[in-house]
GROMACS .gro file of C-alpha atoms in nm:
model
  465
    1UNK     CA    1  -3.533   7.559  -1.199
    2UNK     CA    2  -3.174   7.725  -1.055
    3UNK     CA    3  -3.456   8.042  -0.897
    4UNK     CA    4  -3.732   7.762  -0.784
    5UNK     CA    5  -3.389   7.574  -0.624
    6UNK     CA    6  -3.224   7.873  -0.457
    7UNK     CA    7  -3.610   7.894  -0.241
    8UNK     CA    8  -3.690   7.578  -0.146
    9UNK     CA    9  -3.308   7.653  -0.035
   10UNK     CA   10  -3.416   7.962   0.104
   11UNK     CA   11  -3.735   7.836   0.302
   12UNK     CA   12  -3.495   7.485   0.445
   13UNK     CA   13  -3.268   7.776   0.586
   14UNK     CA   14  -3.591   7.947   0.735
   15UNK     CA   15  -3.755   7.686   0.902
   16UNK     CA   16  -3.503   7.495   1.013
   17UNK     CA   17  -3.117   7.566   1.049
   18UNK     CA   18  -2.764   7.607   0.851
   19UNK     CA   19  -2.756   7.251   0.874
   20UNK     CA   20  -3.035   7.225   0.638
   21UNK     CA   21  -3.035   7.481   0.391
   22UNK     CA   22  -2.608   7.368   0.320
   23UNK     CA   23  -2.812   7.029   0.299
   24UNK     CA   24  -3.082   7.131   0.032
   25UNK     CA   25  -2.817   7.341  -0.166
   26UNK     CA   26  -2.653   7.026  -0.242
   27UNK     CA   27  -2.919   6.827  -0.340
   28UNK     CA   28  -3.056   7.136  -0.516
   29UNK     CA   29  -2.678   7.096  -0.724
   30UNK     CA   30  -2.755   6.739  -0.779
   31UNK     CA   31  -3.081   6.693  -0.920
   32UNK     CA   32  -2.997   7.052  -1.135
   33UNK     CA   33  -2.713   6.825  -1.315
   34UNK     CA   34  -2.934   6.578  -1.354
   35UNK     CA   35  -3.252   6.725  -1.451
   36UNK     CA   36  -3.127   7.018  -1.639
   37UNK     CA   37  -2.774   7.000  -1.758
   38UNK     CA   38  -2.726   6.740  -2.058
   39UNK     CA   39  -2.640   6.447  -2.087
   40UNK     CA   40  -3.018   6.430  -1.902
   41UNK     CA   41  -3.031   6.209  -1.699
   42UNK     CA   42  -2.645   6.148  -1.559
   43UNK     CA   43  -2.467   6.286  -1.343
   44UNK     CA   44  -2.168   6.425  -1.640
   45UNK     CA   45  -2.041   6.700  -1.776
   46UNK     CA   46  -1.936   6.717  -2.016
   47UNK     CA   47  -1.952   7.118  -2.168
   48UNK     CA   48  -1.723   7.251  -1.909
   49UNK     CA   49  -1.923   7.578  -1.894
   50UNK     CA   50  -2.164   7.380  -1.781
   51UNK     CA   51  -1.903   7.316  -1.452
   52UNK     CA   52  -1.911   7.711  -1.436
   53UNK     CA   53  -2.309   7.765  -1.411
   54UNK     CA   54  -2.338   7.411  -1.096
   55UNK     CA   55  -2.013   7.593  -0.928
   56UNK     CA   56  -2.226   7.933  -0.991
   57UNK     CA   57  -2.541   7.836  -0.787
   58UNK     CA   58  -2.329   7.632  -0.548
   59UNK     CA   59  -2.230   7.914  -0.452
   60UNK     CA   60  -2.520   8.170  -0.427
   61UNK     CA   61  -2.678   7.857  -0.248
   62UNK     CA   62  -2.449   7.865  -0.010
   63UNK     CA   63  -2.422   8.205   0.020
   64UNK     CA   64  -2.700   8.306   0.027
   65UNK     CA   65  -2.769   8.056   0.306
   66UNK     CA   66  -2.532   8.150   0.552
   67UNK     CA   67  -2.684   8.548   0.489
   68UNK     CA   68  -3.008   8.397   0.570
   69UNK     CA   69  -2.906   8.205   0.912
   70UNK     CA   70  -2.728   8.541   1.017
   71UNK     CA   71  -3.066   8.749   0.967
   72UNK     CA   72  -3.138   8.501   1.170
   73UNK     CA   73  -2.926   8.476   1.430
   74UNK     CA   74  -2.893   8.898   1.419
   75UNK     CA   75  -3.361   8.847   1.502
   76UNK     CA   76  -3.344   8.591   1.776
   77UNK     CA   77  -3.097   8.874   1.938
   78UNK     CA   78  -3.342   9.196   1.877
   79UNK     CA   79  -3.636   8.961   1.991
   80UNK     CA   80  -3.451   8.888   2.257
   81UNK     CA   81  -3.275   9.261   2.364
   82UNK     CA   82  -3.580   9.422   2.280
   83UNK     CA   83  -3.793   9.173   2.551
   84UNK     CA   84  -3.549   9.285   2.794
   85UNK     CA   85  -3.580   9.635   2.713
   86UNK     CA   86  -3.938   9.607   2.807
   87UNK     CA   87  -3.843   9.354   3.109
   88UNK     CA   88  -3.689   9.690   3.222
   89UNK     CA   89  -3.923   9.976   3.104
   90UNK     CA   90  -4.165   9.766   3.342
   91UNK     CA   91  -3.967   9.764   3.626
   92UNK     CA   92  -3.911  10.108   3.572
   93UNK     CA   93  -4.208  10.221   3.563
   94UNK     CA   94  -4.356   9.978   3.870
   95UNK     CA   95  -4.052  10.117   4.043
   96UNK     CA   96  -4.201  10.476   4.013
   97UNK     CA   97  -4.557  10.440   4.067
   98UNK     CA   98  -4.499  10.216   4.376
   99UNK     CA   99  -4.594  10.431   4.643
  100UNK     CA  100  -4.320  10.356   4.895
  101UNK     CA  101  -4.007  10.340   4.839
  102UNK     CA  102  -3.905  10.035   5.006
  103UNK     CA  103  -4.164   9.883   4.732
  104UNK     CA  104  -3.948   9.980   4.436
  105UNK     CA  105  -3.679   9.876   4.642
  106UNK     CA  106  -3.832   9.486   4.677
  107UNK     CA  107  -3.965   9.456   4.385
  108UNK     CA  108  -3.573   9.536   4.203
  109UNK     CA  109  -3.462   9.229   4.400
  110UNK     CA  110  -3.752   8.977   4.345
  111UNK     CA  111  -3.662   9.004   3.964
  112UNK     CA  112  -3.295   8.999   3.955
  113UNK     CA  113  -3.351   8.720   4.149
  114UNK     CA  114  -3.632   8.545   3.976
  115UNK     CA  115  -3.436   8.601   3.645
  116UNK     CA  116  -3.100   8.527   3.730
  117UNK     CA  117  -3.189   8.194   3.952
  118UNK     CA  118  -3.020   8.359   4.341
  119UNK     CA  119  -3.054   8.207   4.618
  120UNK     CA  120  -2.903   8.571   4.786
  121UNK     CA  121  -3.042   8.940   4.657
  122UNK     CA  122  -3.085   9.238   4.863
  123UNK     CA  123  -3.047   9.602   4.856
  124UNK     CA  124  -2.836   9.727   5.097
  125UNK     CA  125  -2.958  10.155   5.140
  126UNK     CA  126  -2.589  10.321   5.250
  127UNK     CA  127  -2.402  10.193   5.557
  128UNK     CA  128  -2.736   9.990   5.714
  129UNK     CA  129  -2.687   9.960   6.091
  130UNK     CA  130  -2.610   9.602   6.200
  131UNK     CA  131  -2.498   9.452   5.802
  132UNK     CA  132  -2.202   9.285   5.694
  133UNK     CA  133  -1.881   9.440   5.696
  134UNK     CA  134  -1.789   9.415   5.409
  135UNK     CA  135  -2.122   9.693   5.350
  136UNK     CA  136  -2.041   9.962   5.497
  137UNK     CA  137  -1.641   9.920   5.272
  138UNK     CA  138  -1.785   9.878   4.953
  139UNK     CA  139  -2.026  10.232   5.026
  140UNK     CA  140  -1.734  10.370   5.163
  141UNK     CA  141  -1.480  10.237   4.856
  142UNK     CA  142  -1.666  10.187   4.627
  143UNK     CA  143  -1.527   9.917   4.495
  144UNK     CA  144  -1.694   9.547   4.439
  145UNK     CA  145  -1.628   9.275   4.665
  146UNK     CA  146  -1.657   8.915   4.644
  147UNK     CA  147  -1.669   8.649   4.903
  148UNK     CA  148  -1.546   8.293   4.819
  149UNK     CA  149  -1.651   7.921   4.899
  150UNK     CA  150  -1.304   7.951   5.132
  151UNK     CA  151  -1.462   8.262   5.277
  152UNK     CA  152  -1.132   8.440   5.177
  153UNK     CA  153  -1.219   8.787   4.978
  154UNK     CA  154  -1.149   8.892   4.623
  155UNK     CA  155  -1.156   9.300   4.553
  156UNK     CA  156  -1.252   9.389   4.182
  157UNK     CA  157  -1.244   9.785   4.059
  158UNK     CA  158  -1.576   9.795   3.910
  159UNK     CA  159  -1.865   9.638   3.924
  160UNK     CA  160  -1.970   9.749   3.486
  161UNK     CA  161  -1.865   9.391   3.373
  162UNK     CA  162  -1.781   9.059   3.428
  163UNK     CA  163  -1.497   8.950   3.678
  164UNK     CA  164  -1.276   8.704   3.634
  165UNK     CA  165  -1.336   8.358   3.816
  166UNK     CA  166  -1.640   8.484   3.864
  167UNK     CA  167  -1.722   8.078   3.910
  168UNK     CA  168  -1.544   8.066   4.217
  169UNK     CA  169  -1.774   8.356   4.426
  170UNK     CA  170  -2.047   8.268   4.637
  171UNK     CA  171  -2.109   8.619   4.689
  172UNK     CA  172  -2.097   8.964   4.559
  173UNK     CA  173  -2.099   9.295   4.665
  174UNK     CA  174  -2.155   9.566   4.369
  175UNK     CA  175  -2.169   9.928   4.534
  176UNK     CA  176  -2.452  10.139   4.363
  177UNK     CA  177  -2.365  10.416   4.241
  178UNK     CA  178  -2.530  10.785   4.141
  179UNK     CA  179  -2.362  11.022   3.961
  180UNK     CA  180  -2.066  10.989   4.135
  181UNK     CA  181  -2.148  10.884   4.490
  182UNK     CA  182  -2.214  10.556   4.604
  183UNK     CA  183  -2.506  10.506   4.761
  184UNK     CA  184  -2.578  10.188   4.817
  185UNK     CA  185  -2.420   9.827   4.737
  186UNK     CA  186  -2.621   9.534   4.569
  187UNK     CA  187  -2.566   9.192   4.730
  188UNK     CA  188  -2.608   8.846   4.536
  189UNK     CA  189  -2.577   8.537   4.634
  190UNK     CA  190  -2.618   8.133   4.572
  191UNK     CA  191  -2.573   7.768   4.748
  192UNK     CA  192  -2.293   7.683   4.476
  193UNK     CA  193  -2.131   7.913   4.315
  194UNK     CA  194  -2.249   8.194   4.103
  195UNK     CA  195  -2.267   8.130   3.784
  196UNK     CA  196  -2.316   8.418   3.535
  197UNK     CA  197  -2.379   8.380   3.114
  198UNK     CA  198  -2.286   8.690   2.962
  199UNK     CA  199  -2.616   8.810   2.843
  200UNK     CA  200  -2.689   8.743   3.230
  201UNK     CA  201  -2.430   8.937   3.371
  202UNK     CA  202  -2.526   9.297   3.131
  203UNK     CA  203  -2.855   9.188   3.258
  204UNK     CA  204  -2.769   9.258   3.625
  205UNK     CA  205  -2.554   9.589   3.565
  206UNK     CA  206  -2.859   9.707   3.426
  207UNK     CA  207  -3.113   9.641   3.686
  208UNK     CA  208  -2.765   9.742   3.949
  209UNK     CA  209  -2.853  10.111   3.749
  210UNK     CA  210  -3.211  10.113   3.828
  211UNK     CA  211  -3.113   9.965   4.178
  212UNK     CA  212  -2.904  10.250   4.210
  213UNK     CA  213  -3.210  10.494   4.129
  214UNK     CA  214  -3.422  10.285   4.405
  215UNK     CA  215  -3.179  10.381   4.689
  216UNK     CA  216  -3.128  10.767   4.516
  217UNK     CA  217  -3.506  10.769   4.629
  218UNK     CA  218  -3.553  10.563   4.942
  219UNK     CA  219  -3.243  10.819   5.079
  220UNK     CA  220  -3.437  11.126   4.925
  221UNK     CA  221  -3.725  11.036   5.037
  222UNK     CA  222  -3.607  11.015   5.416
  223UNK     CA  223  -3.414  11.331   5.412
  224UNK     CA  224  -3.812  11.486   5.260
  225UNK     CA  225  -3.894  11.312   5.542
  226UNK     CA  226  -3.666  11.443   5.844
  227UNK     CA  227  -3.678  11.784   5.682
  228UNK     CA  228  -4.057  11.819   5.701
  229UNK     CA  229  -4.018  11.650   6.174
  230UNK     CA  230  -3.756  11.961   6.130
  231UNK     CA  231  -4.041  12.176   5.966
  232UNK     CA  232  -4.315  12.151   6.154
  233UNK     CA  233  -4.021  12.146   6.537
  234UNK     CA  234  -3.944  12.441   6.501
  235UNK     CA  235  -4.277  12.593   6.333
  236UNK     CA  236  -4.396  12.404   6.622
  237UNK     CA  237  -4.124  12.577   6.794
  238UNK     CA  238  -4.182  12.873   6.713
  239UNK     CA  239  -4.491  12.933   6.818
  240UNK     CA  240  -4.394  12.812   7.204
  241UNK     CA  241  -4.118  13.079   7.213
  242UNK     CA  242  -4.389  13.385   7.072
  243UNK     CA  243  -4.644  13.254   7.261
  244UNK     CA  244  -4.487  13.230   7.615
  245UNK     CA  245  -4.269  13.545   7.535
  246UNK     CA  246  -4.548  13.761   7.518
  247UNK     CA  247  -4.711  13.601   7.898
  248UNK     CA  248  -4.385  13.637   8.024
  249UNK     CA  249  -4.438  14.010   7.944
  250UNK     CA  250  -4.692  14.116   8.186
  251UNK     CA  251  -4.489  13.905   8.469
  252UNK     CA  252  -4.234  14.052   8.431
  253UNK     CA  253  -4.418  14.471   8.321
  254UNK     CA  254  -4.554  14.422   8.806
  255UNK     CA  255  -4.252  14.231   8.935
  256UNK     CA  256  -4.019  14.565   8.813
  257UNK     CA  257  -4.311  14.765   8.984
  258UNK     CA  258  -4.273  14.596   9.300
  259UNK     CA  259  -3.957  14.586   9.279
  260UNK     CA  260  -3.863  14.981   9.182
  261UNK     CA  261  -4.122  15.011   9.508
  262UNK     CA  262  -4.009  14.812   9.717
  263UNK     CA  263  -3.626  14.863   9.657
  264UNK     CA  264  -3.732  15.232   9.927
  265UNK     CA  265  -3.697  15.021  10.249
  266UNK     CA  266  -3.518  14.684  10.068
  267UNK     CA  267  -3.186  14.748   9.870
  268UNK     CA  268  -3.264  14.408   9.792
  269UNK     CA  269  -3.500  14.474   9.574
  270UNK     CA  270  -3.264  14.632   9.332
  271UNK     CA  271  -3.174  14.312   9.209
  272UNK     CA  272  -3.510  14.169   9.119
  273UNK     CA  273  -3.552  14.436   8.902
  274UNK     CA  274  -3.182  14.451   8.763
  275UNK     CA  275  -3.275  14.058   8.698
  276UNK     CA  276  -3.673  14.133   8.574
  277UNK     CA  277  -3.531  14.350   8.318
  278UNK     CA  278  -3.198  14.104   8.248
  279UNK     CA  279  -3.525  13.938   8.179
  280UNK     CA  280  -3.767  14.142   7.962
  281UNK     CA  281  -3.447  14.126   7.716
  282UNK     CA  282  -3.465  13.847   7.647
  283UNK     CA  283  -3.828  13.850   7.564
  284UNK     CA  284  -3.774  14.075   7.341
  285UNK     CA  285  -3.538  13.902   7.168
  286UNK     CA  286  -3.733  13.622   7.179
  287UNK     CA  287  -4.068  13.831   7.057
  288UNK     CA  288  -3.812  14.004   6.809
  289UNK     CA  289  -3.662  13.661   6.655
  290UNK     CA  290  -4.043  13.499   6.611
  291UNK     CA  291  -4.139  13.837   6.426
  292UNK     CA  292  -3.845  13.814   6.229
  293UNK     CA  293  -3.862  13.457   6.156
  294UNK     CA  294  -4.294  13.500   6.106
  295UNK     CA  295  -4.185  13.794   5.864
  296UNK     CA  296  -4.356  14.027   6.096
  297UNK     CA  297  -4.074  14.301   6.153
  298UNK     CA  298  -4.193  14.598   6.093
  299UNK     CA  299  -3.924  14.757   5.873
  300UNK     CA  300  -3.890  15.145   5.755
  301UNK     CA  301  -3.622  15.209   5.494
  302UNK     CA  302  -3.637  15.545   5.451
  303UNK     CA  303  -3.191  15.763   5.339
  304UNK     CA  304  -2.990  15.794   5.652
  305UNK     CA  305  -2.672  15.969   5.666
  306UNK     CA  306  -2.324  15.702   5.844
  307UNK     CA  307  -2.266  16.020   6.009
  308UNK     CA  308  -2.625  16.034   6.241
  309UNK     CA  309  -2.548  15.636   6.264
  310UNK     CA  310  -2.191  15.598   6.379
  311UNK     CA  311  -2.236  15.956   6.643
  312UNK     CA  312  -2.580  15.790   6.743
  313UNK     CA  313  -2.371  15.439   6.817
  314UNK     CA  314  -2.072  15.557   7.086
  315UNK     CA  315  -2.338  15.698   7.259
  316UNK     CA  316  -2.549  15.423   7.277
  317UNK     CA  317  -2.231  15.251   7.395
  318UNK     CA  318  -2.072  15.511   7.565
  319UNK     CA  319  -2.261  15.341   7.850
  320UNK     CA  320  -2.157  14.957   7.762
  321UNK     CA  321  -1.762  14.996   7.693
  322UNK     CA  322  -1.661  15.230   8.021
  323UNK     CA  323  -1.336  15.285   7.971
  324UNK     CA  324  -1.229  15.065   7.664
  325UNK     CA  325  -1.195  15.279   7.362
  326UNK     CA  326  -1.398  15.296   6.997
  327UNK     CA  327  -1.200  15.396   6.695
  328UNK     CA  328  -1.453  15.539   6.481
  329UNK     CA  329  -1.269  15.506   6.091
  330UNK     CA  330  -1.476  15.657   5.810
  331UNK     CA  331  -1.356  15.716   5.494
  332UNK     CA  332  -1.551  15.980   5.272
  333UNK     CA  333  -1.346  16.011   5.033
  334UNK     CA  334  -1.484  16.361   5.040
  335UNK     CA  335  -1.847  16.295   4.990
  336UNK     CA  336  -2.099  16.227   5.251
  337UNK     CA  337  -2.207  15.817   5.358
  338UNK     CA  338  -2.584  15.792   5.226
  339UNK     CA  339  -2.751  15.505   5.315
  340UNK     CA  340  -3.099  15.350   5.215
  341UNK     CA  341  -3.128  15.086   5.613
  342UNK     CA  342  -3.376  15.090   5.892
  343UNK     CA  343  -3.208  15.358   6.150
  344UNK     CA  344  -3.300  15.196   6.361
  345UNK     CA  345  -3.231  14.849   6.290
  346UNK     CA  346  -2.913  14.894   6.171
  347UNK     CA  347  -2.788  15.042   6.497
  348UNK     CA  348  -2.928  14.802   6.661
  349UNK     CA  349  -2.692  14.585   6.483
  350UNK     CA  350  -2.393  14.787   6.532
  351UNK     CA  351  -2.438  14.776   6.924
  352UNK     CA  352  -2.480  14.385   6.957
  353UNK     CA  353  -2.151  14.384   6.770
  354UNK     CA  354  -1.995  14.614   6.988
  355UNK     CA  355  -2.115  14.436   7.281
  356UNK     CA  356  -2.024  14.120   7.166
  357UNK     CA  357  -1.679  14.274   7.078
  358UNK     CA  358  -1.656  14.447   7.465
  359UNK     CA  359  -1.789  14.115   7.653
  360UNK     CA  360  -1.492  13.908   7.490
  361UNK     CA  361  -1.170  14.114   7.384
  362UNK     CA  362  -0.902  14.140   7.651
  363UNK     CA  363  -0.924  14.458   7.886
  364UNK     CA  364  -0.788  14.797   7.753
  365UNK     CA  365  -0.781  14.661   7.373
  366UNK     CA  366  -0.954  14.897   7.176
  367UNK     CA  367  -1.271  14.818   6.990
  368UNK     CA  368  -1.242  14.896   6.595
  369UNK     CA  369  -1.486  15.017   6.367
  370UNK     CA  370  -1.457  15.157   5.946
  371UNK     CA  371  -1.672  15.248   5.735
  372UNK     CA  372  -1.661  15.248   5.354
  373UNK     CA  373  -1.828  15.235   5.068
  374UNK     CA  374  -1.778  14.938   4.838
  375UNK     CA  375  -2.028  15.045   4.510
  376UNK     CA  376  -2.371  14.983   4.564
  377UNK     CA  377  -2.302  14.927   4.920
  378UNK     CA  378  -2.204  15.032   5.255
  379UNK     CA  379  -1.962  14.828   5.508
  380UNK     CA  380  -1.946  14.855   5.845
  381UNK     CA  381  -1.662  14.699   5.940
  382UNK     CA  382  -1.614  14.596   6.376
  383UNK     CA  383  -1.275  14.468   6.451
  384UNK     CA  384  -1.207  14.307   6.819
  385UNK     CA  385  -0.853  14.134   7.012
  386UNK     CA  386  -1.077  13.881   7.147
  387UNK     CA  387  -1.014  13.485   7.101
  388UNK     CA  388  -1.159  13.478   6.745
  389UNK     CA  389  -1.415  13.194   6.620
  390UNK     CA  390  -1.317  12.810   6.515
  391UNK     CA  391  -1.313  12.822   6.141
  392UNK     CA  392  -1.626  12.520   6.218
  393UNK     CA  393  -1.857  12.734   6.424
  394UNK     CA  394  -1.806  13.084   6.166
  395UNK     CA  395  -2.228  12.953   6.012
  396UNK     CA  396  -2.333  12.883   6.361
  397UNK     CA  397  -2.262  13.156   6.593
  398UNK     CA  398  -2.537  13.314   6.361
  399UNK     CA  399  -2.788  12.995   6.490
  400UNK     CA  400  -3.049  13.102   6.774
  401UNK     CA  401  -2.932  13.045   7.090
  402UNK     CA  402  -2.610  12.848   7.010
  403UNK     CA  403  -2.311  12.878   7.289
  404UNK     CA  404  -1.942  12.803   7.159
  405UNK     CA  405  -1.775  12.583   7.416
  406UNK     CA  406  -1.595  12.646   7.705
  407UNK     CA  407  -1.806  13.013   7.684
  408UNK     CA  408  -1.904  13.000   8.066
  409UNK     CA  409  -2.312  13.011   8.080
  410UNK     CA  410  -2.293  13.415   8.252
  411UNK     CA  411  -2.148  13.565   8.019
  412UNK     CA  412  -2.376  13.824   7.972
  413UNK     CA  413  -2.581  13.685   7.644
  414UNK     CA  414  -2.854  13.451   7.540
  415UNK     CA  415  -2.749  13.328   7.226
  416UNK     CA  416  -3.010  13.571   7.025
  417UNK     CA  417  -2.756  13.876   6.948
  418UNK     CA  418  -2.592  13.751   6.629
  419UNK     CA  419  -2.850  13.565   6.520
  420UNK     CA  420  -3.100  13.859   6.530
  421UNK     CA  421  -2.895  14.086   6.358
  422UNK     CA  422  -2.785  13.854   6.097
  423UNK     CA  423  -3.202  13.854   6.061
  424UNK     CA  424  -3.211  14.219   6.020
  425UNK     CA  425  -2.900  14.272   5.789
  426UNK     CA  426  -3.143  14.025   5.559
  427UNK     CA  427  -3.455  14.183   5.589
  428UNK     CA  428  -3.314  14.503   5.503
  429UNK     CA  429  -3.153  14.352   5.106
  430UNK     CA  430  -2.809  14.358   5.359
  431UNK     CA  431  -2.585  14.079   5.499
  432UNK     CA  432  -2.366  14.054   5.839
  433UNK     CA  433  -2.032  13.774   5.828
  434UNK     CA  434  -1.768  13.699   6.011
  435UNK     CA  435  -1.390  13.675   5.893
  436UNK     CA  436  -1.048  13.583   6.122
  437UNK     CA  437  -0.871  13.868   6.223
  438UNK     CA  438  -0.490  13.913   6.134
  439UNK     CA  439  -0.317  13.845   6.487
  440UNK     CA  440  -0.657  13.717   6.650
  441UNK     CA  441  -0.954  13.823   6.750
  442UNK     CA  442  -1.250  13.922   6.476
  443UNK     CA  443  -1.387  14.107   6.211
  444UNK     CA  444  -1.786  14.102   6.233
  445UNK     CA  445  -1.911  14.271   5.870
  446UNK     CA  446  -2.239  14.397   5.826
  447UNK     CA  447  -2.372  14.511   5.382
  448UNK     CA  448  -2.611  14.784   5.330
  449UNK     CA  449  -2.707  14.942   5.016
  450UNK     CA  450  -2.553  15.194   4.958
  451UNK     CA  451  -2.737  15.561   4.812
  452UNK     CA  452  -2.661  15.823   4.643
  453UNK     CA  453  -2.795  16.221   4.742
  454UNK     CA  454  -2.973  16.380   4.515
  455UNK     CA  455  -2.872  16.683   4.352
  456UNK     CA  456  -3.162  16.990   4.392
  457UNK     CA  457  -3.221  17.179   4.097
  458UNK     CA  458  -3.230  17.556   4.124
  459UNK     CA  459  -3.418  17.754   3.776
  460UNK     CA  460  -3.242  17.947   3.524
  461UNK     CA  461  -3.387  18.222   3.596
  462UNK     CA  462  -3.278  18.278   4.031
  463UNK     CA  463  -3.038  18.533   4.011
  464UNK     CA  464  -2.727  18.418   4.314
  465UNK     CA  465  -2.608  18.749   4.525
   0.00000   0.00000   0.00000
């Protein structure tokens, strides 16, 4: 009978609440005494052990009612959390399935606004043009800010926990962070002071992460669109350059031939012929650049001796450098330096580097060429005493058509030499880099694969005199 009474107490607690369970425990205590403890039909207790029975029953009933009540509360909390997780999962699926990133942000704004009963909910991507200056500040500093009804601004260190004095704010600007980087701002507000419960704030904190992912997706989409536009523009540019370059070859050849014939009658025709040669070199550079970028430049990789390359270089630039000295240093260490590269294109790279050094070096300053082997590579360094290159422009000088600010347009180059040289080096599994020279000037280093000369093997029966 005690167990039956206990079941009634538990059933009442389950169907009602803790107060009903405790009330049923008290009623069961009295009924058990009235019907089942002598003297029957009274509330009197004559046997001291009966007090132990009654108190034990009351304690067990009370503890059982309390435990069941707590379990019910935990179950309610678990159901609420399960519903929130399901809502988050649905929101995440919707945000990932929408075709456009801005639609995902709009869906997140709608969920936040409807769930928290907000009048204002905006997601700012980065520092939006024309946005509130406070948005720009939050993006730059990565801190949350609250705007009060009197117009004052209060800053908070983190948006992960509910800030104090939240009830006084009518607007909040929360940073959206992904991998320690602030990508945007979540702006929320009400016509009255914001009043969020801890559960609502936890919900908002979870949604902040979804909003940050949505903003990052928007930024990545915009970046991909810009990259695609740049790739298309680059493709059109390359096609235009290749087409125009091919079309210019024939008229330039005709102009040069006619100028050569007219030079017997008029000395000014020599100038026309020289300018035609200059244009012809520009067209040749444009064609080579388009071939390199299109992967159509023919290469002849073979074993070559560095001494032959250095000798061809000295011969080629002798008419360019004039009286300027070109110092050549080969660190052979008793062995012949040999590399595996295209002789013609490697020579073209070095000629271009020496020409650049000659253009920008003061009169009388020598140009130094040093060659040495470092492991599996050959290092060709061309050093000058020119003005050097600022650190911010050391990579840009290898871009096509790039000219440094303040350089005269008639310096004699087209801005393609270093771009072609670097691409020719990379096509031969090498590289071309720039570094400042101690004391002023520049050092360009061409790296090409080194090689070892094959060892000749003779039969053992060959006699030697």
